Coordinates of C-alpha atoms in Angstrom, one line a residue:
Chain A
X188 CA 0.9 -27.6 60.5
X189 CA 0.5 -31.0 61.6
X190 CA -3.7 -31.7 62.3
X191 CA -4.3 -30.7 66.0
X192 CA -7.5 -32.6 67.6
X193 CA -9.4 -29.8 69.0
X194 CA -8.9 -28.1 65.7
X195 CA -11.6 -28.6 62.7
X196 CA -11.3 -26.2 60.4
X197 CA -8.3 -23.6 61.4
X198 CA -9.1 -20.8 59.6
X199 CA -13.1 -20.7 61.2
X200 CA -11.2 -22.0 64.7
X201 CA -9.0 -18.6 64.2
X202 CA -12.0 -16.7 63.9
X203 CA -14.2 -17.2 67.1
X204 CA -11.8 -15.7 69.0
X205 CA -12.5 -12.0 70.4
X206 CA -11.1 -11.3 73.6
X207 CA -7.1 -11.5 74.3
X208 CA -4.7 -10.2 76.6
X209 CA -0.9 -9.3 75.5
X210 CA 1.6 -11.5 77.2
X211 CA 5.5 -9.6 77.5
X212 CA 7.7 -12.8 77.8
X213 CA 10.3 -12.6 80.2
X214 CA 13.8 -13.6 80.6
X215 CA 13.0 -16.1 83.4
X216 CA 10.5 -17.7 81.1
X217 CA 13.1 -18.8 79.1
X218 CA 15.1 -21.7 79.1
X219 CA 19.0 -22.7 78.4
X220 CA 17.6 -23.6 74.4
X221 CA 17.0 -20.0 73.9
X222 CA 13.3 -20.1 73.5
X223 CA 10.5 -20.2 75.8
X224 CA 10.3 -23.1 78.1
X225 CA 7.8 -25.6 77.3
X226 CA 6.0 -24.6 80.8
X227 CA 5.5 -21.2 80.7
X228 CA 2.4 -20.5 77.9
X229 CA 0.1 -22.1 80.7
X230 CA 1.6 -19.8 82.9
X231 CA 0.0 -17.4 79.9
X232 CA -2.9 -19.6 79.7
X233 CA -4.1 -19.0 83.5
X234 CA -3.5 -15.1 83.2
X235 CA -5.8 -15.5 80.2
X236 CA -8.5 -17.3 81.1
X237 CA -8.7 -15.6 84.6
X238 CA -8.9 -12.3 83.0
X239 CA -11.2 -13.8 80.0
X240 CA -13.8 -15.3 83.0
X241 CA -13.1 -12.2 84.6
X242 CA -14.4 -10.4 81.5
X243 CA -17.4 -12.5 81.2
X244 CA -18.5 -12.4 85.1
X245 CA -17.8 -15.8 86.0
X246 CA -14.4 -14.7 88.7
X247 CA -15.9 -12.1 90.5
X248 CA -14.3 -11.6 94.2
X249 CA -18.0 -12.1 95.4
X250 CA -18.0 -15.3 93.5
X251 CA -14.5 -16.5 94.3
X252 CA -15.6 -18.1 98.0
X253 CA -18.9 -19.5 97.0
X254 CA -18.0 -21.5 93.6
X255 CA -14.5 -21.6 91.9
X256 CA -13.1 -23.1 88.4
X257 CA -11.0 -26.3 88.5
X258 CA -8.8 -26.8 85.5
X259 CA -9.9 -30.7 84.6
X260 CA -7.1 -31.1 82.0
X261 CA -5.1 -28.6 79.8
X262 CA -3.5 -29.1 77.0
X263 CA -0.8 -26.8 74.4
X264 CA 0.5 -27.1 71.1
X265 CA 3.2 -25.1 70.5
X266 CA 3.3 -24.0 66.9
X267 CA 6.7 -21.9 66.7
X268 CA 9.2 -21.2 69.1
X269 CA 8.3 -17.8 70.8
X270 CA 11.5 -16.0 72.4
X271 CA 12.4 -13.3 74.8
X272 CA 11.0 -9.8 74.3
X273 CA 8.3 -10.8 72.0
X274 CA 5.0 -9.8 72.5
X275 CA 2.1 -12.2 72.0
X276 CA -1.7 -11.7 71.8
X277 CA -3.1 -14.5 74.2
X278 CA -6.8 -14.8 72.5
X279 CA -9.7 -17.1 74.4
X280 CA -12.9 -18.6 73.9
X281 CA -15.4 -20.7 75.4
X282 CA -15.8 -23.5 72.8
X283 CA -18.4 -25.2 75.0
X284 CA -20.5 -25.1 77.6
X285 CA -22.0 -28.3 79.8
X286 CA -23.7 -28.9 82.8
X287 CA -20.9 -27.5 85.0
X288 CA -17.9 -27.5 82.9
X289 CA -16.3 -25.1 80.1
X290 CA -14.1 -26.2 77.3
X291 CA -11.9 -23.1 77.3
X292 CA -9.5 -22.7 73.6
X293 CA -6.8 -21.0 73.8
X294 CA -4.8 -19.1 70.8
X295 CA -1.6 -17.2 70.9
X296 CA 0.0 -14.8 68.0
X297 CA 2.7 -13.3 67.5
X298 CA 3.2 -9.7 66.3
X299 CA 3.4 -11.0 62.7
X300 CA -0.1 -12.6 63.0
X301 CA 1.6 -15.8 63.2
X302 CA 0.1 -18.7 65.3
X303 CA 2.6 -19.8 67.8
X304 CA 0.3 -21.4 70.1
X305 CA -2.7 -23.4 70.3
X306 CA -4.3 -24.5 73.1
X307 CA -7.7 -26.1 75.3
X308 CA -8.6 -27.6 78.3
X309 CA -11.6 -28.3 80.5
X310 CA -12.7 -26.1 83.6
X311 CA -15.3 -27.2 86.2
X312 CA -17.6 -25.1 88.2
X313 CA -17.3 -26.4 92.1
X314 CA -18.3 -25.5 95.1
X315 CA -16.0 -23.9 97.5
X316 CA -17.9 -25.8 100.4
X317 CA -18.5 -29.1 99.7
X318 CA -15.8 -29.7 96.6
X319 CA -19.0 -31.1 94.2
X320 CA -19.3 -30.0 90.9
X321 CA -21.9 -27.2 90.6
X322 CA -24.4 -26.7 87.8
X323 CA -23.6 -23.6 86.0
X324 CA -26.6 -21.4 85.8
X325 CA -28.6 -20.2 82.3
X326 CA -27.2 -16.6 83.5
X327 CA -23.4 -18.0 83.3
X328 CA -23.7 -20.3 80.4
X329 CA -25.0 -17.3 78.3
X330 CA -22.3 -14.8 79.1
X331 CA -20.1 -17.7 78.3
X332 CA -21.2 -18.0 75.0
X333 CA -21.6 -14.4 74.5
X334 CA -17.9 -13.9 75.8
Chain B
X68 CA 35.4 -13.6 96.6
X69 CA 34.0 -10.2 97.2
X70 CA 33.0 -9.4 100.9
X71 CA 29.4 -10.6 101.9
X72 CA 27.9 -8.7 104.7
X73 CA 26.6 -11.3 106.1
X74 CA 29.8 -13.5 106.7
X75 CA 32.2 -12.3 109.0
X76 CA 35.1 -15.9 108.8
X77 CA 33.8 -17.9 105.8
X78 CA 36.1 -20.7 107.0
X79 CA 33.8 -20.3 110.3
X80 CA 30.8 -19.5 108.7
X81 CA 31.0 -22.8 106.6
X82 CA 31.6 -25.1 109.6
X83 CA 28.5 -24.1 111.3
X84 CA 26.4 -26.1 108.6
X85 CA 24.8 -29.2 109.5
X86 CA 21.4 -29.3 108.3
X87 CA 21.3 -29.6 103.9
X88 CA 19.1 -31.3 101.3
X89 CA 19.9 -32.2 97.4
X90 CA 18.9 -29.8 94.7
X91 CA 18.6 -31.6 91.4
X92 CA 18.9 -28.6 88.9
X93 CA 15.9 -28.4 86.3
X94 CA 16.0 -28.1 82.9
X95 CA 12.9 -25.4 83.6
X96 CA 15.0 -23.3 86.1
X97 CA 17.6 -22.5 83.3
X98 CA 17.3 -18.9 80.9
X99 CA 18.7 -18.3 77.9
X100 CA 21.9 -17.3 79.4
X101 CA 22.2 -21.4 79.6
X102 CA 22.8 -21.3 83.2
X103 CA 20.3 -21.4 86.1
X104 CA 18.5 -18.3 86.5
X105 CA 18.9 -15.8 89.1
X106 CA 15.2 -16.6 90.7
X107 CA 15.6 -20.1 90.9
X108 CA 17.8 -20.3 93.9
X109 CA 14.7 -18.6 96.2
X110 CA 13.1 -21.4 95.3
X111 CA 16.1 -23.8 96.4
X112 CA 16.2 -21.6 99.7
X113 CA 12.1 -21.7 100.0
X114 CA 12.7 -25.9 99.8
X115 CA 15.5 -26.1 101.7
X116 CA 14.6 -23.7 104.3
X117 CA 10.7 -25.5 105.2
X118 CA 12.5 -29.0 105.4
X119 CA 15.0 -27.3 108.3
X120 CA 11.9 -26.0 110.1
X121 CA 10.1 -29.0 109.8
X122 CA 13.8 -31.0 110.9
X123 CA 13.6 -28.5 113.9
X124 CA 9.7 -28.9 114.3
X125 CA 8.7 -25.3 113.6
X126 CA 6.4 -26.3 110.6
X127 CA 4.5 -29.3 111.9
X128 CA 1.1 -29.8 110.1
X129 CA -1.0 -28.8 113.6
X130 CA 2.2 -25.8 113.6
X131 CA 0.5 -24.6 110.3
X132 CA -3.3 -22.8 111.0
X133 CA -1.5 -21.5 114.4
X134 CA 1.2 -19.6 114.1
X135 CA 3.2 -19.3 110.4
X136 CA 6.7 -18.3 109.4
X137 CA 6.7 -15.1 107.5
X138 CA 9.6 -14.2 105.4
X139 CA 10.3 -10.3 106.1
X140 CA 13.4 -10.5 104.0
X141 CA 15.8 -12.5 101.8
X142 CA 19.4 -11.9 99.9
X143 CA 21.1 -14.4 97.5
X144 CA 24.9 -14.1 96.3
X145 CA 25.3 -15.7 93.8
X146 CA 29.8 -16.9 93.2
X147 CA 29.6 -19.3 90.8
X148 CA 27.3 -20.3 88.0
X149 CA 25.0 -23.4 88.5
X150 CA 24.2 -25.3 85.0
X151 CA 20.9 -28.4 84.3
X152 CA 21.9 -31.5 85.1
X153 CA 24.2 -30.5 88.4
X154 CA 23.2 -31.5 92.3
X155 CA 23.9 -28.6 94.7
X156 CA 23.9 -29.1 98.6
X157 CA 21.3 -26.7 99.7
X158 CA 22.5 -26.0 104.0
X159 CA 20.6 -24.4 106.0
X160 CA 21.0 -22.8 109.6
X161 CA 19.9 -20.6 112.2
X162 CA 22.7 -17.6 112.5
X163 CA 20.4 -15.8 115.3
X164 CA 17.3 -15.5 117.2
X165 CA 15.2 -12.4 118.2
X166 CA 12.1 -11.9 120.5
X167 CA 9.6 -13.6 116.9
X168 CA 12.4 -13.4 114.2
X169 CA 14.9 -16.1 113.4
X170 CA 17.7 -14.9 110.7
X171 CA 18.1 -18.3 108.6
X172 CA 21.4 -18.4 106.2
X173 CA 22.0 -20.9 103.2
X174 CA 24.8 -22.2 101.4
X175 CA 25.0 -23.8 98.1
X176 CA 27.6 -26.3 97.5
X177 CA 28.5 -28.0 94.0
X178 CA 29.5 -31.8 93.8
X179 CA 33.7 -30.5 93.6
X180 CA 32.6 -28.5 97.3
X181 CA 33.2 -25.1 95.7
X182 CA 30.1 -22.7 97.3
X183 CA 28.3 -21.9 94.5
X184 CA 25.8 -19.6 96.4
X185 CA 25.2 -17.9 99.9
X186 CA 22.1 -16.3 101.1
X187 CA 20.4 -15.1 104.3
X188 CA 16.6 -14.0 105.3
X189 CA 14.8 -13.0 108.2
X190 CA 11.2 -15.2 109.0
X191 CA 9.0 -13.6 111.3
X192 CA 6.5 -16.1 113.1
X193 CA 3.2 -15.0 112.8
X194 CA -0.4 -15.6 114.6
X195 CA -2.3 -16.8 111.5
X196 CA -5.5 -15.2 113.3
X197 CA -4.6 -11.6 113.9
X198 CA -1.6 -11.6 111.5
X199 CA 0.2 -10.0 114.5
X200 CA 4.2 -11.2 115.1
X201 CA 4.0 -13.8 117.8
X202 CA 7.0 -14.4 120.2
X203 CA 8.9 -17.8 119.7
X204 CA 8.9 -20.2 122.6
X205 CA 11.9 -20.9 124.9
X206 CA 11.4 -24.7 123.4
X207 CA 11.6 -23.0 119.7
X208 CA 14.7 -21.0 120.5
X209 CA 16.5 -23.8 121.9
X210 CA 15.9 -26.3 119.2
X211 CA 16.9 -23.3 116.1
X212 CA 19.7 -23.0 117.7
X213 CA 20.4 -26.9 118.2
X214 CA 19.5 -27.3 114.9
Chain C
X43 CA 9.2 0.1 109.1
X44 CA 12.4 -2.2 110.5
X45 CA 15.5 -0.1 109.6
X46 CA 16.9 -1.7 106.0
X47 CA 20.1 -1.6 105.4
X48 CA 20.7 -0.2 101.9
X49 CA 18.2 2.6 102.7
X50 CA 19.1 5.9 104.2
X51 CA 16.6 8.2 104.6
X52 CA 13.4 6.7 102.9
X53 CA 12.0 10.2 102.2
X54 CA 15.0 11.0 99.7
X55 CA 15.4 7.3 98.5
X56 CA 12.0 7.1 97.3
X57 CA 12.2 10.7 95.5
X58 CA 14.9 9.1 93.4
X59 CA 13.1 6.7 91.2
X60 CA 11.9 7.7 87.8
X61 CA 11.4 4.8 86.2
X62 CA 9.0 1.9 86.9
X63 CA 7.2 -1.2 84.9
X64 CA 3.7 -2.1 86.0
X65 CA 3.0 -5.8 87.0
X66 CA -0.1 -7.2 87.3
X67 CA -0.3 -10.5 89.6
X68 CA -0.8 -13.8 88.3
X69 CA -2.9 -16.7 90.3
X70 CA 0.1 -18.9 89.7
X71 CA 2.8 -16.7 91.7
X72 CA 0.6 -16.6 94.6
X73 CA 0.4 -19.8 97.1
X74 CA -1.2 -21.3 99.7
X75 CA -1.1 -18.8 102.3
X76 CA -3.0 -16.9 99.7
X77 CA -0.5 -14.3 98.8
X78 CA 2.3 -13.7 96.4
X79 CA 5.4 -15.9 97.4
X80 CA 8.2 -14.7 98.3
X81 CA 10.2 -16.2 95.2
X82 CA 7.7 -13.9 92.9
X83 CA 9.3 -10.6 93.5
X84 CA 12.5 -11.7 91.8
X85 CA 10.8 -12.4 88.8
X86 CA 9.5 -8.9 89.1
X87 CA 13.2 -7.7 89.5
X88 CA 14.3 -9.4 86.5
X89 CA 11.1 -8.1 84.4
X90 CA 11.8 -4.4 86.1
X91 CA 15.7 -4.4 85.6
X92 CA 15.5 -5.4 81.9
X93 CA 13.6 -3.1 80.8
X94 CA 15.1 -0.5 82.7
X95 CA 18.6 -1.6 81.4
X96 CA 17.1 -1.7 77.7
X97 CA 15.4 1.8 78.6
X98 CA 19.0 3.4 79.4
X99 CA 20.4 1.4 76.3
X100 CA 22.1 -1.5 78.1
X101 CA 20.4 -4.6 77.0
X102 CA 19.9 -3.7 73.1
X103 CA 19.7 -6.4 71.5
X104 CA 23.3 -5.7 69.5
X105 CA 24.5 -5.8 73.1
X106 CA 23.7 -8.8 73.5
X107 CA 26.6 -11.3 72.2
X108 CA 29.4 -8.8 73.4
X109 CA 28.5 -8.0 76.8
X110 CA 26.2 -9.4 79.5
X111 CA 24.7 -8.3 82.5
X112 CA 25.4 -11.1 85.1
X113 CA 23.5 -10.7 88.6
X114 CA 25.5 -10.6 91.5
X115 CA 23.8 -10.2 94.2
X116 CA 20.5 -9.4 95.0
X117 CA 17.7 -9.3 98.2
X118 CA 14.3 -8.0 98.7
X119 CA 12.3 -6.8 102.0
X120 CA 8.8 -8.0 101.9
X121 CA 7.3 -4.8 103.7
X122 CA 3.6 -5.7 102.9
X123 CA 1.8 -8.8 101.9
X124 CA 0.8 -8.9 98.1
X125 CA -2.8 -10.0 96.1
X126 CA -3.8 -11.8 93.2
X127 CA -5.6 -9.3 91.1
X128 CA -2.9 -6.1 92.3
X129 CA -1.2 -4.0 90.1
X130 CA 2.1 -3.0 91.4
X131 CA 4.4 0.0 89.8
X132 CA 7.8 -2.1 89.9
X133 CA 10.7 0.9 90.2
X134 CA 14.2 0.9 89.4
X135 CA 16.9 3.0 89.3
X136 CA 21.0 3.0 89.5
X137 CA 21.7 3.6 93.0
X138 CA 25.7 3.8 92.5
X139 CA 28.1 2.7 89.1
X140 CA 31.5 1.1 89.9
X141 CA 33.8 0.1 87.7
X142 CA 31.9 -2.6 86.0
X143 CA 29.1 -3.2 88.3
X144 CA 25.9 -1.7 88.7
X145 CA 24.3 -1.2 92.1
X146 CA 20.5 -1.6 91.3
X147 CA 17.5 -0.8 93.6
X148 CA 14.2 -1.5 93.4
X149 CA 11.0 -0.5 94.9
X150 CA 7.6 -1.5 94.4
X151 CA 4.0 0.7 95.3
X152 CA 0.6 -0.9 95.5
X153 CA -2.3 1.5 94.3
X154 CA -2.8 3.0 97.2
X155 CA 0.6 4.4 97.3
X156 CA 1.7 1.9 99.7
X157 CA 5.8 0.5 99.5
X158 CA 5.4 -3.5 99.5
X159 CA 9.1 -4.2 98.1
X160 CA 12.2 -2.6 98.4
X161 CA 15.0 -4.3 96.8
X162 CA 18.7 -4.1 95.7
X163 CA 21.6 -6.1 93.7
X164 CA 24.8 -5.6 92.3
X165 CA 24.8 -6.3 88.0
X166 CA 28.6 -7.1 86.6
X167 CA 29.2 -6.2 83.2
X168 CA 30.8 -9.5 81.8
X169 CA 32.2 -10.0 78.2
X170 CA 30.3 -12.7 77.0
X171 CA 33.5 -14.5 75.1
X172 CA 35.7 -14.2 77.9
X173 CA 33.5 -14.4 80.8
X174 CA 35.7 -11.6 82.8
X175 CA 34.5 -8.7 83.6
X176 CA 34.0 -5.6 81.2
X177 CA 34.5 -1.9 82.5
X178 CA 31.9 0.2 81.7
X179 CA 32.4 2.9 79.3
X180 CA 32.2 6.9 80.4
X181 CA 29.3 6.6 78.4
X182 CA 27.2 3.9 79.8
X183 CA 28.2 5.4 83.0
X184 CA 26.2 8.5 82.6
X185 CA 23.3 7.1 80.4
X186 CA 22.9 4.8 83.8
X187 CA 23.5 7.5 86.5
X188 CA 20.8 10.2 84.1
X189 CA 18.4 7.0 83.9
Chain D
X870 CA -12.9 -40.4 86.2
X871 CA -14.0 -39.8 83.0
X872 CA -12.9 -40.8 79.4
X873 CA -9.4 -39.8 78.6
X874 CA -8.7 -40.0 75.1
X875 CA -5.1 -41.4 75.3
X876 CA -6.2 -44.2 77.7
X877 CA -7.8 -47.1 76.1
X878 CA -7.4 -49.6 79.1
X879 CA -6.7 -47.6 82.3
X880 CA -5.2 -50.9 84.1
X881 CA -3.6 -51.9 80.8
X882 CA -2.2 -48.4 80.1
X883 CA -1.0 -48.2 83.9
X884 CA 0.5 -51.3 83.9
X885 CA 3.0 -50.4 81.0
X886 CA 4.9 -47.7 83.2
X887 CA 8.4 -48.8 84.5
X888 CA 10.5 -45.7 84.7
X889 CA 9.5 -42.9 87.4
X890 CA 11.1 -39.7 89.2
X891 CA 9.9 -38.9 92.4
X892 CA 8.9 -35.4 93.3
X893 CA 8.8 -33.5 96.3
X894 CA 6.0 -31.0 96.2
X895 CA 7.4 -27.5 96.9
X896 CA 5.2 -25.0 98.4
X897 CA 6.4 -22.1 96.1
X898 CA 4.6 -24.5 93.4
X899 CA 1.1 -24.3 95.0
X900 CA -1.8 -21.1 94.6
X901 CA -4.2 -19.6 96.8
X902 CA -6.6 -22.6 96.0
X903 CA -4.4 -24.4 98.2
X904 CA -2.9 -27.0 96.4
X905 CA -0.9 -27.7 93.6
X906 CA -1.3 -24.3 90.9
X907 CA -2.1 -26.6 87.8
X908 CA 1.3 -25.1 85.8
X909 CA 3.6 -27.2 88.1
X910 CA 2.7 -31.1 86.8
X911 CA 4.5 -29.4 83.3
X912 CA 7.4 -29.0 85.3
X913 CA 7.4 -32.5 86.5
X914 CA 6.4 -33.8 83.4
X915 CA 9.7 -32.1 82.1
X916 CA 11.7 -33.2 85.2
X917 CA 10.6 -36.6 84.5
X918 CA 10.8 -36.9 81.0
X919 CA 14.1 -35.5 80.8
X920 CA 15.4 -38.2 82.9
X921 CA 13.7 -40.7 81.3
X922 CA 15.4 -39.8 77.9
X923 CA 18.9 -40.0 79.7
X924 CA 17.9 -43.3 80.8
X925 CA 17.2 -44.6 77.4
X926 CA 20.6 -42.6 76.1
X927 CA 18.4 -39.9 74.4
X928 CA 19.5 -37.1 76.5
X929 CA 23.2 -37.4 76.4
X930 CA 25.6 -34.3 77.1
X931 CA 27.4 -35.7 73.6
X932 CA 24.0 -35.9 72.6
X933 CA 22.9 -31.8 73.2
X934 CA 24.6 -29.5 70.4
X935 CA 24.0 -32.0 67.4
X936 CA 19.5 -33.2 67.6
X937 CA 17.8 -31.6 70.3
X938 CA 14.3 -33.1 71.5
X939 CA 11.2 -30.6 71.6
X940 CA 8.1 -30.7 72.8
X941 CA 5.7 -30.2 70.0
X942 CA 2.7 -30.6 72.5
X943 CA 1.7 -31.4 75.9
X944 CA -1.6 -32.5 77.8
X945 CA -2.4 -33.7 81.5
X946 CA -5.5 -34.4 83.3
X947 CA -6.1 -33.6 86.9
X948 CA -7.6 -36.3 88.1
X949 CA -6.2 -35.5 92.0
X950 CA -5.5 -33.0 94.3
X951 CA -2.1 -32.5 95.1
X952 CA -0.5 -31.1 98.5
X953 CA 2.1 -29.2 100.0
X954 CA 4.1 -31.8 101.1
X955 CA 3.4 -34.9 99.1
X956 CA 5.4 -37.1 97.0
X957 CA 4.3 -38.1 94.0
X958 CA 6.0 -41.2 91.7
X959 CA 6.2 -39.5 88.2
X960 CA 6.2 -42.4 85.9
X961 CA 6.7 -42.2 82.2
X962 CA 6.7 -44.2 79.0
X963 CA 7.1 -44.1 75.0
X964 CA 3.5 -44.9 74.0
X965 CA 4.6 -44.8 70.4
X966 CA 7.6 -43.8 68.1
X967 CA 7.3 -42.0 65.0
X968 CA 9.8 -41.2 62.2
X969 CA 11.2 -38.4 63.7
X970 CA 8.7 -38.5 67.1
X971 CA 8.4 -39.8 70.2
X972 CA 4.6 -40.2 71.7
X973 CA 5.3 -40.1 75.2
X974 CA 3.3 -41.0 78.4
X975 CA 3.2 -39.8 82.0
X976 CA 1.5 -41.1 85.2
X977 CA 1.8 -39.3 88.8
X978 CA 0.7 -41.5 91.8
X979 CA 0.5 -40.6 95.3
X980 CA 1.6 -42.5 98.1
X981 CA -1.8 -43.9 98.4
X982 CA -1.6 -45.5 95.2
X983 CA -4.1 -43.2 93.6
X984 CA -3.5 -41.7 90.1
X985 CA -3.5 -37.9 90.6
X986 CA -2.0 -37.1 86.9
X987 CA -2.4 -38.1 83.7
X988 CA -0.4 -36.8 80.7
X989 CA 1.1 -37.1 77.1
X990 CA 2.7 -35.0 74.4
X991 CA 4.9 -35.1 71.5
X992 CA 8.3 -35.0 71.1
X993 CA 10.4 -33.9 68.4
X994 CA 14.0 -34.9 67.2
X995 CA 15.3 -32.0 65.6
X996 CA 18.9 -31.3 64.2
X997 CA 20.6 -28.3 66.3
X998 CA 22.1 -26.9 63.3
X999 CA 19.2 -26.7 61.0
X1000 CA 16.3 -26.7 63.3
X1001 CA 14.8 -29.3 61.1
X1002 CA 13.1 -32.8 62.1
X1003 CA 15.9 -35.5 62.5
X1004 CA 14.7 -39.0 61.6
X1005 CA 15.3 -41.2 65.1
X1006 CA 18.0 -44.1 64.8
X1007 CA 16.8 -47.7 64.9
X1008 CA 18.6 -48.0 68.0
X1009 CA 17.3 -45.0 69.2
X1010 CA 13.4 -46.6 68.5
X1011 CA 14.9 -49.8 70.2
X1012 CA 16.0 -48.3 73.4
X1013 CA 12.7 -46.1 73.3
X1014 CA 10.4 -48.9 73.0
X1015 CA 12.1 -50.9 76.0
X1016 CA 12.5 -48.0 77.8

């Protein structure tokens, strides 16, 4: 495997991860070389890390109206092709927390334990209102690194 | 071709066409098939059909937070396969106006003019405040069917 | 409910289906009228009919190769608005078998019991060398009409 | 806008771009936020790109069925929000080539002139037949890095 940035030491990386969600990959996720298309595991990524924030309290409907998460930037490395009626295990993680952002990392596997995808990207907290970036409180940052 | 419901004469049908926009085919709307997937053309209808209303000026930006078209129903046939890298004529036109309902059909045509898909769909206009059907104007019926 | 074509007497049609896939609704099949779009349910279809087909033994993957189910036709009736964050039971069953088509319908129930899609489209059993179409065996026949 | 780590000089690095698509938005490509769902700049990217390789020759229908290019990974910042009903100029550009690898660039701009997306990501040349890397051409490298 070719060194991936976000990636220091893979095997520790492959270990932080607790909470996933399994991904069925459909036939319209596919594309005309057979695989999965090249767009669809952030399709996966956005089911993940909704259910993941979800799972830590941070996309609450009472909190969805007052402050919501902005993906910043997003990225995927894609490991081995992944093809129609697999199943993958969509794992995610908060790597980081700052003042109002979360480095979210991303890991899929396939049934064989194999690592087809790797992933990151940065969400901010704003404010529905006024579109500013909001500070994230204690409360929020510990679930996140609890999560 | 097998009989559509929806098309009495399709030498008739055809004619009635004015309105179209280019589709460029994307290499993400394919499957594994190697041909464009069945979903993709209600996106092609979705594009082509909001560029008639806006040509007949029933989806002007101060049209939008008033009143909104609502689709109650939609049906695609599909006669010939559609591969990456073609440009299909997307038509659009009104085939009938009720009291808040306009019934919208499509046609598909490849570069060689053979009709590659048909389709039809009722949109209902909407009050975007009470979410109750909202009767189309005298103005609005006249310019769906000049359309 | 408007009266919908491919639907006799509700009460029956829905006491028909057996089978059904649960879908859970991503963020990114919503859009910015802040339901699902109408182009999602398709995907649903596909997702539903597959396993349904592979369910009734008609998309092994040994099938594949030989014989292919090509889509037809197919249209939906949006009867109630859909959420991010539903679950909807996605039903399908064989509504009539011709000679190498399949008459598929669809239906799907929110939580509360409530119909939100009803749906139909023909399947043609194509030979995947030859591109014609395949009759069905005697046997596929009745796996499809017990499904 | 904050420190993207594949931008050294943002004038410098904006300045390089030549080739871009344009894209309509479509409205089945925005969420509930509003605006663009942050999955659809991967299908322009892959709109773009795949044009851009048939511009330099690299995506030639002779071409498909012996090397195939694919995308070992993908990033893109949102540095914008994008509408219903923009266009955006998708520019792209070989930032660097590789054996077997093609760096590549993109850069979407709204009408306004403001940069709304950033984005790179590998590509790889691999043989059809043995789903190995294929080492690029000189020629190939030429027409890349004039591209």
């Amino acid at each position: 495997m070719k060194r991936i940035t976000y990636i220091q030491h893979l095997s520790n990386w492959e270990k932080e991860f607790n909470f996933f969600i399994d991904i069925n990959i459909r036939f319209s996720e596919t594309d005309m070389f057979g695989h999965v298309n090249n767009v669809s595991p952030f399709i996966y990524f956005e089911e993940a890390r909704i259910e993941y924030l979800k799972h830590v309290g941070l996309f609450s409907d009472n909190q969805i109206g007052k402050s919501i998460p902005v993906v910043a930037d997003l990225q995927c490395n894609y490991l081995e092709q992944i093809f129609f009626g697999e199943t993958i295990k969509l794992y995610v993680k908060t790597n980081a927390v700052g003042k109002s952002s979360i480095d979210i990392h991303y890991m899929g596997k396939k049934e064989n334990g194999n690592i087809c995808l790797t992933g990151r990207g940065n969400m901010v907290n704003v404010d529905a209102a006024s579109g500013k970036s909001l500070p994230l409180t204690k409360e929020q940052k510990e679930k996140l690194l609890q999560g």
